[in-house]
Amino acid sequence: MPVILRAALFFWLAACTPVGAVERTIFLTFDDGPLNGTGNILDVLETQQVPATMFMVGQHVLAGPDRGALLKRAKSLPLVTVGNHSFSHANNRYQRFYADTEEVVADMLKANGVLGLKSPPPIPARLPGRDVFRLQYMSRDDFGLSLEEAQREQVDFEFVAASGFHLYGWDFEWVHEDSGKPVQSVERLIDEIEHLFSAGRTIGKNKLILLMHDEMFQDVFQGKDKLTALVAGLRAKGYAFGHIVDYDTETSP
Ligand SMILES: [Zn+2]
């Protein structure tokens, strides 16, 4: 390339990439749908044009025709990745569920059927109540478990992953009360996310998986307004939003 062209290219690239600017990406994830609140999430994702992953529960799809319609709508949106969050959600009896790897895999495969997640494997998945990663370039156990819980669990996560799943945990949670009401304000949540990035406390460099639950976004909690404010607030701070399949790269630690 002629020197003058090379110089022009250099200055053009320099203009496009301000010195010190680092793209930080947020991966929005919503668990336990379809539930009340799921429709509001889909409305906001469409209006704001942001990608997100919805880890859905097979049993919740079968709870009524409206739930099946929500799954169908989610799957029709290119911005939305529908992932597997088990069939039974362990019936919220985690100790019993995680005592048997084959039961876990059977439950996950059953959910694939209900959710229509057939191909191509591996299917993006999140195990109920477990912040575990088993991806191509990263593997991480749940550091939130007590020693007692960890010793009791006999789950072979490699076997679960090898059965056709990429398992995604999370970096941080927008927590909620038992009623589903979000705990942190949007402003507080954004501050917390900023802090995690600036302290270098995200699992992957310059990327963060945010865990939320569909039930938090019901009308009664002003779900649409809060989620819209979160997306707008993060955008204003310069964050990008990513598709979950792009989380796992060779640069992951
Ligand atoms: Zn869940």
PDB file of N, CA, C and O in Angstrom, residues 154-195:
ATOM      1  N   GLN A 154     -23.360 -33.756  43.073  1.00  0.00           N
ATOM      2  CA  GLN A 154     -22.581 -34.765  42.359  1.00  0.00           C
ATOM      3  C   GLN A 154     -22.612 -34.512  40.859  1.00  0.00           C
ATOM      4  O   GLN A 154     -22.316 -35.384  40.067  1.00  0.00           O
ATOM      5  N   VAL A 155     -23.039 -33.306  40.481  1.00  0.00           N
ATOM      6  CA  VAL A 155     -23.295 -33.069  39.056  1.00  0.00           C
ATOM      7  C   VAL A 155     -22.004 -33.045  38.252  1.00  0.00           C
ATOM      8  O   VAL A 155     -21.039 -32.396  38.621  1.00  0.00           O
ATOM      9  N   ASP A 156     -22.043 -33.783  37.164  1.00  0.00           N
ATOM     10  CA  ASP A 156     -20.926 -33.787  36.219  1.00  0.00           C
ATOM     11  C   ASP A 156     -21.286 -32.760  35.131  1.00  0.00           C
ATOM     12  O   ASP A 156     -21.976 -33.079  34.174  1.00  0.00           O
ATOM     13  N   PHE A 157     -20.817 -31.530  35.339  1.00  0.00           N
ATOM     14  CA  PHE A 157     -21.216 -30.465  34.413  1.00  0.00           C
ATOM     15  C   PHE A 157     -20.640 -30.680  33.012  1.00  0.00           C
ATOM     16  O   PHE A 157     -21.218 -30.239  32.033  1.00  0.00           O
ATOM     17  N   GLU A 158     -19.491 -31.361  32.937  1.00  0.00           N
ATOM     18  CA  GLU A 158     -18.935 -31.675  31.611  1.00  0.00           C
ATOM     19  C   GLU A 158     -19.904 -32.581  30.846  1.00  0.00           C
ATOM     20  O   GLU A 158     -20.102 -32.422  29.655  1.00  0.00           O
ATOM     21  N   PHE A 159     -20.492 -33.521  31.560  1.00  0.00           N
ATOM     22  CA  PHE A 159     -21.434 -34.431  30.928  1.00  0.00           C
ATOM     23  C   PHE A 159     -22.685 -33.673  30.470  1.00  0.00           C
ATOM     24  O   PHE A 159     -23.206 -33.915  29.376  1.00  0.00           O
ATOM     25  N   VAL A 160     -23.143 -32.755  31.301  1.00  0.00           N
ATOM     26  CA  VAL A 160     -24.311 -31.942  30.922  1.00  0.00           C
ATOM     27  C   VAL A 160     -23.988 -31.165  29.646  1.00  0.00           C
ATOM     28  O   VAL A 160     -24.762 -31.168  28.686  1.00  0.00           O
ATOM     29  N   ALA A 161     -22.814 -30.525  29.627  1.00  0.00           N
ATOM     30  CA  ALA A 161     -22.428 -29.730  28.460  1.00  0.00           C
ATOM     31  C   ALA A 161     -22.289 -30.615  27.225  1.00  0.00           C
ATOM     32  O   ALA A 161     -22.747 -30.265  26.132  1.00  0.00           O
ATOM     33  N   ALA A 162     -21.678 -31.776  27.425  1.00  0.00           N
ATOM     34  CA  ALA A 162     -21.459 -32.692  26.298  1.00  0.00           C
ATOM     35  C   ALA A 162     -22.767 -33.248  25.751  1.00  0.00           C
ATOM     36  O   ALA A 162     -22.812 -33.801  24.653  1.00  0.00           O
ATOM     37  N   SER A 163     -23.837 -33.104  26.513  1.00  0.00           N
ATOM     38  CA  SER A 163     -25.141 -33.571  26.050  1.00  0.00           C
ATOM     39  C   SER A 163     -25.813 -32.549  25.138  1.00  0.00           C
ATOM     40  O   SER A 163     -26.995 -32.686  24.801  1.00  0.00           O
ATOM     41  N   GLY A 164     -25.064 -31.503  24.758  1.00  0.00           N
ATOM     42  CA  GLY A 164     -25.572 -30.562  23.749  1.00  0.00           C
ATOM     43  C   GLY A 164     -25.845 -29.161  24.258  1.00  0.00           C
ATOM     44  O   GLY A 164     -26.657 -28.440  23.657  1.00  0.00           O
ATOM     45  N   PHE A 165     -25.164 -28.749  25.336  1.00  0.00           N
ATOM     46  CA  PHE A 165     -25.462 -27.438  25.920  1.00  0.00           C
ATOM     47  C   PHE A 165     -24.205 -26.598  26.132  1.00  0.00           C
ATOM     48  O   PHE A 165     -23.139 -27.132  26.471  1.00  0.00           O
ATOM     49  N   HIS A 166     -24.350 -25.317  25.936  1.00  0.00           N
ATOM     50  CA  HIS A 166     -23.382 -24.352  26.445  1.00  0.00           C
ATOM     51  C   HIS A 166     -24.021 -23.729  27.679  1.00  0.00           C
ATOM     52  O   HIS A 166     -25.122 -23.171  27.602  1.00  0.00           O
ATOM     53  N   LEU A 167     -23.345 -23.868  28.811  1.00  0.00           N
ATOM     54  CA  LEU A 167     -23.927 -23.391  30.072  1.00  0.00           C
ATOM     55  C   LEU A 167     -23.394 -22.003  30.407  1.00  0.00           C
ATOM     56  O   LEU A 167     -22.178 -21.797  30.473  1.00  0.00           O
ATOM     57  N   TYR A 168     -24.319 -21.076  30.610  1.00  0.00           N
ATOM     58  CA  TYR A 168     -23.972 -19.688  30.933  1.00  0.00           C
ATOM     59  C   TYR A 168     -24.409 -19.371  32.362  1.00  0.00           C
ATOM     60  O   TYR A 168     -25.569 -19.576  32.719  1.00  0.00           O
ATOM     61  N   GLY A 169     -23.488 -18.857  33.156  1.00  0.00           N
ATOM     62  CA  GLY A 169     -23.843 -18.298  34.460  1.00  0.00           C
ATOM     63  C   GLY A 169     -24.069 -16.807  34.307  1.00  0.00           C
ATOM     64  O   GLY A 169     -24.616 -16.360  33.298  1.00  0.00           O
ATOM     65  N   TRP A 170     -23.630 -16.032  35.303  1.00  0.00           N
ATOM     66  CA  TRP A 170     -23.835 -14.584  35.232  1.00  0.00           C
ATOM     67  C   TRP A 170     -22.786 -13.876  36.079  1.00  0.00           C
ATOM     68  O   TRP A 170     -22.145 -14.490  36.945  1.00  0.00           O
ATOM     69  N   ASP A 171     -22.622 -12.590  35.804  1.00  0.00           N
ATOM     70  CA  ASP A 171     -21.711 -11.751  36.585  1.00  0.00           C
ATOM     71  C   ASP A 171     -22.421 -11.061  37.737  1.00  0.00           C
ATOM     72  O   ASP A 171     -21.867 -10.905  38.820  1.00  0.00           O
ATOM     73  N   PHE A 172     -23.638 -10.625  37.449  1.00  0.00           N
ATOM     74  CA  PHE A 172     -24.298  -9.743  38.407  1.00  0.00           C
ATOM     75  C   PHE A 172     -25.804  -9.871  38.238  1.00  0.00           C
ATOM     76  O   PHE A 172     -26.292 -10.161  37.146  1.00  0.00           O
ATOM     77  N   GLU A 173     -26.515  -9.642  39.340  1.00  0.00           N
ATOM     78  CA  GLU A 173     -27.972  -9.812  39.292  1.00  0.00           C
ATOM     79  C   GLU A 173     -28.694  -8.529  39.682  1.00  0.00           C
ATOM     80  O   GLU A 173     -28.329  -7.872  40.659  1.00  0.00           O
ATOM     81  N   TRP A 174     -29.703  -8.200  38.909  1.00  0.00           N
ATOM     82  CA  TRP A 174     -30.672  -7.197  39.353  1.00  0.00           C
ATOM     83  C   TRP A 174     -31.640  -7.984  40.227  1.00  0.00           C
ATOM     84  O   TRP A 174     -32.486  -8.700  39.713  1.00  0.00           O
ATOM     85  N   VAL A 175     -31.468  -7.906  41.531  1.00  0.00           N
ATOM     86  CA  VAL A 175     -32.195  -8.804  42.427  1.00  0.00           C
ATOM     87  C   VAL A 175     -33.638  -8.348  42.619  1.00  0.00           C
ATOM     88  O   VAL A 175     -33.999  -7.207  42.321  1.00  0.00           O
ATOM     89  N   HIS A 176     -34.441  -9.280  43.096  1.00  0.00           N
ATOM     90  CA  HIS A 176     -35.854  -8.970  43.308  1.00  0.00           C
ATOM     91  C   HIS A 176     -36.345  -9.586  44.599  1.00  0.00           C
ATOM     92  O   HIS A 176     -35.775 -10.546  45.104  1.00  0.00           O
ATOM     93  N   GLU A 177     -37.425  -8.995  45.100  1.00  0.00           N
ATOM     94  CA  GLU A 177     -38.073  -9.546  46.295  1.00  0.00           C
ATOM     95  C   GLU A 177     -38.864 -10.794  45.890  1.00  0.00           C
ATOM     96  O   GLU A 177     -39.032 -11.057  44.699  1.00  0.00           O
ATOM     97  N   ASP A 178     -39.388 -11.515  46.884  1.00  0.00           N
ATOM     98  CA  ASP A 178     -40.162 -12.721  46.575  1.00  0.00           C
ATOM     99  C   ASP A 178     -41.351 -12.396  45.672  1.00  0.00           C
ATOM    100  O   ASP A 178     -41.773 -13.214  44.854  1.00  0.00           O
ATOM    101  N   SER A 179     -41.889 -11.211  45.815  1.00  0.00           N
ATOM    102  CA  SER A 179     -43.038 -10.798  44.990  1.00  0.00           C
ATOM    103  C   SER A 179     -42.648 -10.577  43.538  1.00  0.00           C
ATOM    104  O   SER A 179     -43.513 -10.490  42.669  1.00  0.00           O
ATOM    105  N   GLY A 180     -41.359 -10.455  43.286  1.00  0.00           N
ATOM    106  CA  GLY A 180     -40.879 -10.126  41.944  1.00  0.00           C
ATOM    107  C   GLY A 180     -40.427  -8.671  41.834  1.00  0.00           C
ATOM    108  O   GLY A 180     -39.803  -8.280  40.853  1.00  0.00           O
ATOM    109  N   LYS A 181     -40.721  -7.875  42.856  1.00  0.00           N
ATOM    110  CA  LYS A 181     -40.383  -6.449  42.795  1.00  0.00           C
ATOM    111  C   LYS A 181     -38.865  -6.244  42.776  1.00  0.00           C
ATOM    112  O   LYS A 181     -38.155  -6.757  43.645  1.00  0.00           O
ATOM    113  N   PRO A 182     -38.364  -5.474  41.792  1.00  0.00           N
ATOM    114  CA  PRO A 182     -36.915  -5.234  41.752  1.00  0.00           C
ATOM    115  C   PRO A 182     -36.440  -4.516  43.013  1.00  0.00           C
ATOM    116  O   PRO A 182     -37.142  -3.663  43.548  1.00  0.00           O
ATOM    117  N   VAL A 183     -35.249  -4.875  43.473  1.00  0.00           N
ATOM    118  CA  VAL A 183     -34.710  -4.280  44.701  1.00  0.00           C
ATOM    119  C   VAL A 183     -33.956  -2.987  44.390  1.00  0.00           C
ATOM    120  O   VAL A 183     -34.302  -1.923  44.897  1.00  0.00           O
ATOM    121  N   GLN A 184     -32.914  -3.060  43.564  1.00  0.00           N
ATOM    122  CA  GLN A 184     -32.146  -1.837  43.284  1.00  0.00           C
ATOM    123  C   GLN A 184     -32.938  -0.933  42.341  1.00  0.00           C
ATOM    124  O   GLN A 184     -33.641  -1.404  41.459  1.00  0.00           O
ATOM    125  N   SER A 185     -32.760   0.375  42.519  1.00  0.00           N
ATOM    126  CA  SER A 185     -33.271   1.319  41.523  1.00  0.00           C
ATOM    127  C   SER A 185     -32.415   1.177  40.271  1.00  0.00           C
ATOM    128  O   SER A 185     -31.302   0.626  40.326  1.00  0.00           O
ATOM    129  N   VAL A 186     -32.929   1.667  39.148  1.00  0.00           N
ATOM    130  CA  VAL A 186     -32.160   1.611  37.903  1.00  0.00           C
ATOM    131  C   VAL A 186     -30.827   2.348  38.076  1.00  0.00           C
ATOM    132  O   VAL A 186     -29.777   1.859  37.657  1.00  0.00           O
ATOM    133  N   GLU A 187     -30.873   3.498  38.705  1.00  0.00           N
ATOM    134  CA  GLU A 187     -29.641   4.299  38.894  1.00  0.00           C
ATOM    135  C   GLU A 187     -28.619   3.529  39.714  1.00  0.00           C
ATOM    136  O   GLU A 187     -27.428   3.516  39.409  1.00  0.00           O
ATOM    137  N   ARG A 188     -29.087   2.896  40.776  1.00  0.00           N
ATOM    138  CA  ARG A 188     -28.196   2.135  41.648  1.00  0.00           C
ATOM    139  C   ARG A 188     -27.570   0.962  40.870  1.00  0.00           C
ATOM    140  O   ARG A 188     -26.378   0.689  40.971  1.00  0.00           O
ATOM    141  N   LEU A 189     -28.400   0.285  40.102  1.00  0.00           N
ATOM    142  CA  LEU A 189     -27.927  -0.862  39.324  1.00  0.00           C
ATOM    143  C   LEU A 189     -26.835  -0.421  38.340  1.00  0.00           C
ATOM    144  O   LEU A 189     -25.792  -1.078  38.216  1.00  0.00           O
ATOM    145  N   ILE A 190     -27.059   0.691  37.658  1.00  0.00           N
ATOM    146  CA  ILE A 190     -26.055   1.174  36.696  1.00  0.00           C
ATOM    147  C   ILE A 190     -24.765   1.533  37.433  1.00  0.00           C
ATOM    148  O   ILE A 190     -23.668   1.210  36.966  1.00  0.00           O
ATOM    149  N   ASP A 191     -24.881   2.147  38.592  1.00  0.00           N
ATOM    150  CA  ASP A 191     -23.682   2.459  39.401  1.00  0.00           C
ATOM    151  C   ASP A 191     -22.924   1.178  39.751  1.00  0.00           C
ATOM    152  O   ASP A 191     -21.693   1.132  39.699  1.00  0.00           O
ATOM    153  N   GLU A 192     -23.659   0.159  40.143  1.00  0.00           N
ATOM    154  CA  GLU A 192     -23.025  -1.107  40.527  1.00  0.00           C
ATOM    155  C   GLU A 192     -22.306  -1.739  39.328  1.00  0.00           C
ATOM    156  O   GLU A 192     -21.206  -2.286  39.464  1.00  0.00           O
ATOM    157  N   ILE A 193     -22.937  -1.662  38.167  1.00  0.00           N
ATOM    158  CA  ILE A 193     -22.321  -2.219  36.949  1.00  0.00           C
ATOM    159  C   ILE A 193     -21.050  -1.438  36.611  1.00  0.00           C
ATOM    160  O   ILE A 193     -20.005  -2.029  36.302  1.00  0.00           O
ATOM    161  N   GLU A 194     -21.132  -0.126  36.704  1.00  0.00           N
ATOM    162  CA  GLU A 194     -19.961   0.728  36.442  1.00  0.00           C
ATOM    163  C   GLU A 194     -18.812   0.331  37.370  1.00  0.00           C
ATOM    164  O   GLU A 194     -17.648   0.244  36.972  1.00  0.00           O
ATOM    165  N   HIS A 195     -19.155   0.109  38.625  1.00  0.00           N
ATOM    166  CA  HIS A 195     -18.135  -0.236  39.616  1.00  0.00           C
ATOM    167  C   HIS A 195     -17.470  -1.575  39.286  1.00  0.00           C
ATOM    168  O   HIS A 195     -16.253  -1.718  39.385  1.00  0.00           O
TER     169      HIS A 195
END
